[in-house]
PDB file of C-alpha atoms in Angstrom:
ATOM      1  CA  MET B   1    -193.855-184.295  23.773  1.00  0.00           C
ATOM      2  CA  SER B   2    -190.542-186.058  23.365  1.00  0.00           C
ATOM      3  CA  HIS B   3    -187.013-185.682  25.221  1.00  0.00           C
ATOM      4  CA  SER B   4    -184.427-184.448  22.993  1.00  0.00           C
ATOM      5  CA  THR B   5    -181.050-185.421  23.170  1.00  0.00           C
ATOM      6  CA  TYR B   6    -179.202-181.909  21.684  1.00  0.00           C
ATOM      7  CA  LYS B   7    -176.813-180.474  23.478  1.00  0.00           C
ATOM      8  CA  PHE B   8    -175.832-176.880  23.069  1.00  0.00           C
ATOM      9  CA  ARG B   9    -171.860-176.756  22.758  1.00  0.00           C
ATOM     10  CA  GLU B  10    -170.249-174.753  24.955  1.00  0.00           C
ATOM     11  CA  ASP B  11    -168.584-171.510  23.882  1.00  0.00           C
ATOM     12  CA  LYS B  12    -165.211-171.619  22.925  1.00  0.00           C
ATOM     13  CA  PRO B  13    -162.797-169.556  23.701  1.00  0.00           C
ATOM     14  CA  ARG B  14    -162.232-167.256  20.542  1.00  0.00           C
ATOM     15  CA  LYS B  15    -159.147-167.265  18.916  1.00  0.00           C
ATOM     16  CA  ARG B  16    -156.528-164.491  18.655  1.00  0.00           C
ATOM     17  CA  GLN B  17    -157.430-161.701  15.800  1.00  0.00           C
ATOM     18  CA  LEU B  18    -155.115-160.783  13.360  1.00  0.00           C
ATOM     19  CA  ASN B  19    -154.097-156.939  13.824  1.00  0.00           C
ATOM     20  CA  GLY B  20    -155.507-154.618  10.678  1.00  0.00           C
ATOM     21  CA  VAL B  21    -151.583-154.094  10.558  1.00  0.00           C
ATOM     22  CA  TRP B  22    -150.923-156.985   9.250  1.00  0.00           C
ATOM     23  CA  TRP B  23    -154.028-156.681   6.874  1.00  0.00           C
ATOM     24  CA  GLY B  24    -151.750-153.789   5.323  1.00  0.00           C
ATOM     25  CA  ILE B  25    -148.556-155.030   5.419  1.00  0.00           C
ATOM     26  CA  GLY B  26    -149.894-158.014   3.159  1.00  0.00           C
ATOM     27  CA  LEU B  27    -151.731-155.703   0.737  1.00  0.00           C
ATOM     28  CA  ILE B  28    -148.596-153.610   0.510  1.00  0.00           C
ATOM     29  CA  LEU B  29    -146.560-157.188   0.289  1.00  0.00           C
ATOM     30  CA  LEU B  30    -149.262-158.554  -2.767  1.00  0.00           C
ATOM     31  CA  ALA B  31    -148.835-155.183  -4.437  1.00  0.00           C
ATOM     32  CA  ALA B  32    -145.198-155.098  -4.572  1.00  0.00           C
ATOM     33  CA  MET B  33    -144.840-158.319  -5.824  1.00  0.00           C
ATOM     34  CA  ALA B  34    -147.540-157.615  -8.438  1.00  0.00           C
ATOM     35  CA  VAL B  35    -145.296-154.602  -9.924  1.00  0.00           C
ATOM     36  CA  GLY B  36    -142.033-156.324  -9.401  1.00  0.00           C
ATOM     37  CA  GLY B  37    -143.033-159.404 -11.388  1.00  0.00           C
ATOM     38  CA  TYR B  38    -144.232-157.079 -13.511  1.00  0.00           C
ATOM     39  CA  TRP B  39    -140.946-154.934 -14.118  1.00  0.00           C
ATOM     40  CA  LEU B  40    -138.487-157.859 -13.621  1.00  0.00           C
ATOM     41  CA  ALA B  41    -140.997-160.011 -16.452  1.00  0.00           C
ATOM     42  CA  GLY B  42    -140.022-157.037 -18.987  1.00  0.00           C
ATOM     43  CA  TYR B  43    -136.405-156.594 -17.678  1.00  0.00           C
ATOM     44  CA  LEU B  44    -135.955-160.272 -18.780  1.00  0.00           C
ATOM     45  CA  ILE B  45    -137.950-160.239 -21.898  1.00  0.00           C
ATOM     46  CA  ASP B  46    -135.538-157.465 -22.995  1.00  0.00           C
ATOM     47  CA  LEU B  47    -132.527-159.562 -21.562  1.00  0.00           C
ATOM     48  CA  ASN B  48    -133.161-162.352 -24.047  1.00  0.00           C
ATOM     49  CA  ALA B  49    -133.527-160.045 -26.933  1.00  0.00           C
ATOM     50  CA  GLN B  50    -129.886-158.845 -26.276  1.00  0.00           C
ATOM     51  CA  THR B  51    -128.199-162.044 -25.157  1.00  0.00           C
ATOM     52  CA  PRO B  52    -130.695-164.972 -25.817  1.00  0.00           C
ATOM     53  CA  PHE B  53    -130.627-167.448 -22.853  1.00  0.00           C
ATOM     54  CA  LEU B  54    -133.805-169.362 -23.454  1.00  0.00           C
ATOM     55  CA  PRO B  55    -133.719-172.269 -25.725  1.00  0.00           C
ATOM     56  CA  PHE B  56    -136.836-170.194 -27.489  1.00  0.00           C
ATOM     57  CA  ARG B  57    -136.888-166.803 -28.891  1.00  0.00           C
ATOM     58  CA  LEU B  58    -139.709-164.263 -27.638  1.00  0.00           C
ATOM     59  CA  PRO B  59    -141.667-162.022 -29.837  1.00  0.00           C
ATOM     60  CA  GLN B  60    -140.291-158.339 -29.567  1.00  0.00           C
ATOM     61  CA  ASN B  61    -142.836-155.897 -31.756  1.00  0.00           C
ATOM     62  CA  ALA B  62    -144.946-158.701 -32.948  1.00  0.00           C
ATOM     63  CA  THR B  63    -149.005-157.869 -33.044  1.00  0.00           C
ATOM     64  CA  LEU B  64    -152.272-160.502 -31.686  1.00  0.00           C
ATOM     65  CA  PHE B  65    -155.086-160.590 -34.080  1.00  0.00           C
ATOM     66  CA  VAL B  66    -158.055-161.761 -32.199  1.00  0.00           C
ATOM     67  CA  VAL B  67    -160.952-160.571 -33.852  1.00  0.00           C
ATOM     68  CA  ALA B  68    -161.485-158.263 -37.222  1.00  0.00           C
ATOM     69  CA  TRP B  69    -163.284-155.661 -35.100  1.00  0.00           C
ATOM     70  CA  LEU B  70    -160.743-155.105 -32.066  1.00  0.00           C
ATOM     71  CA  PRO B  71    -157.490-153.569 -32.535  1.00  0.00           C
ATOM     72  CA  ARG B  72    -154.380-155.598 -32.985  1.00  0.00           C
ATOM     73  CA  LEU B  73    -152.964-156.256 -29.141  1.00  0.00           C
ATOM     74  CA  PRO B  74    -149.116-155.721 -29.121  1.00  0.00           C
ATOM     75  CA  VAL B  75    -147.529-159.490 -27.606  1.00  0.00           C
ATOM     76  CA  LYS B  76    -144.574-158.006 -25.471  1.00  0.00           C
ATOM     77  CA  PRO B  77    -147.499-156.629 -22.863  1.00  0.00           C
ATOM     78  CA  LEU B  78    -149.484-159.660 -22.598  1.00  0.00           C
ATOM     79  CA  LEU B  79    -146.229-162.080 -22.752  1.00  0.00           C
ATOM     80  CA  GLN B  80    -145.319-159.748 -19.758  1.00  0.00           C
ATOM     81  CA  VAL B  81    -148.195-160.086 -17.608  1.00  0.00           C
ATOM     82  CA  ALA B  82    -147.926-163.822 -18.254  1.00  0.00           C
ATOM     83  CA  THR B  83    -144.567-164.087 -17.136  1.00  0.00           C
ATOM     84  CA  ALA B  84    -145.123-161.862 -14.087  1.00  0.00           C
ATOM     85  CA  LEU B  85    -148.224-164.349 -13.281  1.00  0.00           C
ATOM     86  CA  VAL B  86    -145.630-167.212 -13.173  1.00  0.00           C
ATOM     87  CA  LEU B  87    -142.930-165.142 -11.277  1.00  0.00           C
ATOM     88  CA  ASP B  88    -145.542-164.194  -8.658  1.00  0.00           C
ATOM     89  CA  ILE B  89    -146.850-167.783  -7.739  1.00  0.00           C
ATOM     90  CA  LEU B  90    -143.345-169.083  -7.533  1.00  0.00           C
ATOM     91  CA  LEU B  91    -142.431-166.277  -4.955  1.00  0.00           C
ATOM     92  CA  PHE B  92    -145.975-166.612  -3.218  1.00  0.00           C
ATOM     93  CA  SER B  93    -144.800-170.118  -3.131  1.00  0.00           C
ATOM     94  CA  ALA B  94    -141.444-169.441  -1.399  1.00  0.00           C
ATOM     95  CA  LEU B  95    -143.061-167.190   0.664  1.00  0.00           C
ATOM     96  CA  VAL B  96    -145.661-169.952   1.764  1.00  0.00           C
ATOM     97  CA  VAL B  97    -142.834-172.523   2.507  1.00  0.00           C
ATOM     98  CA  LEU B  98    -140.930-169.818   4.560  1.00  0.00           C
ATOM     99  CA  TYR B  99    -143.721-168.975   6.747  1.00  0.00           C
ATOM    100  CA  SER B 100    -144.558-172.674   7.549  1.00  0.00           C
ATOM    101  CA  ILE B 101    -140.907-173.136   8.581  1.00  0.00           C
ATOM    102  CA  VAL B 102    -140.925-170.084  10.796  1.00  0.00           C
ATOM    103  CA  ASN B 103    -144.175-170.499  12.273  1.00  0.00           C
ATOM    104  CA  PRO B 104    -145.126-174.715  12.382  1.00  0.00           C
ATOM    105  CA  ILE B 105    -148.292-175.932  13.409  1.00  0.00           C
ATOM    106  CA  ARG B 106    -148.404-176.637  17.494  1.00  0.00           C
ATOM    107  CA  PRO B 107    -150.750-179.188  18.262  1.00  0.00           C
ATOM    108  CA  GLY B 108    -153.742-178.266  21.087  1.00  0.00           C
ATOM    109  CA  GLU B 109    -154.046-180.189  24.272  1.00  0.00           C
ATOM    110  CA  LYS B 110    -157.353-182.199  22.587  1.00  0.00           C
ATOM    111  CA  ASP B 111    -155.226-182.932  19.475  1.00  0.00           C
ATOM    112  CA  ALA B 112    -154.122-186.774  19.061  1.00  0.00           C
ATOM    113  CA  PRO B 113    -150.567-187.590  18.802  1.00  0.00           C
ATOM    114  CA  GLN B 114    -148.565-187.717  15.075  1.00  0.00           C
ATOM    115  CA  PRO B 115    -148.619-191.431  14.154  1.00  0.00           C
ATOM    116  CA  ARG B 116    -145.619-193.197  14.329  1.00  0.00           C
ATOM    117  CA  GLY B 117    -143.763-194.583  11.407  1.00  0.00           C
ATOM    118  CA  ARG B 118    -143.622-198.556  11.224  1.00  0.00           C
ATOM    119  CA  GLY B 119    -140.480-198.387   9.390  1.00  0.00           C
ATOM    120  CA  ARG B 120    -139.963-200.115   6.073  1.00  0.00           C
ATOM    121  CA  ARG B 121    -141.493-203.106   5.617  1.00  0.00           C
ATOM    122  CA  SER B 122    -140.663-206.225   3.318  1.00  0.00           C
ATOM    123  CA  MET B 123    -141.537-206.396   0.068  1.00  0.00           C
ATOM    124  CA  VAL B 124    -140.921-210.454  -0.076  1.00  0.00           C
ATOM    125  CA  ARG B 125    -144.007-212.067   1.976  1.00  0.00           C
TER     126      ARG B 125
END
């Protein structure tokens, strides 16, 4: 038999597990963002109907015809869901940026130091 050079890796200390309460808070936060985004989208659509502030008109009582055997769908709830998705993406992006500012990445003991910038180089040779 041949000699194997395979080495078993050492057991690393486990990372600190996230408390289950934070999972619940995250779920509540996501649900609140979805409901709040839907409500805010409806409010903005109604406000735009009264006093237009967008450069285009939003349909209020239109229906969407997809297929003959499906009933006609009202456009306002579909538009409200699409707007809520955009608002949720913007709010979630803001939360991620805020979290990254509050909790920056802390390098470990085995991480390499950040490379230093060399300054601006001349564009002329």
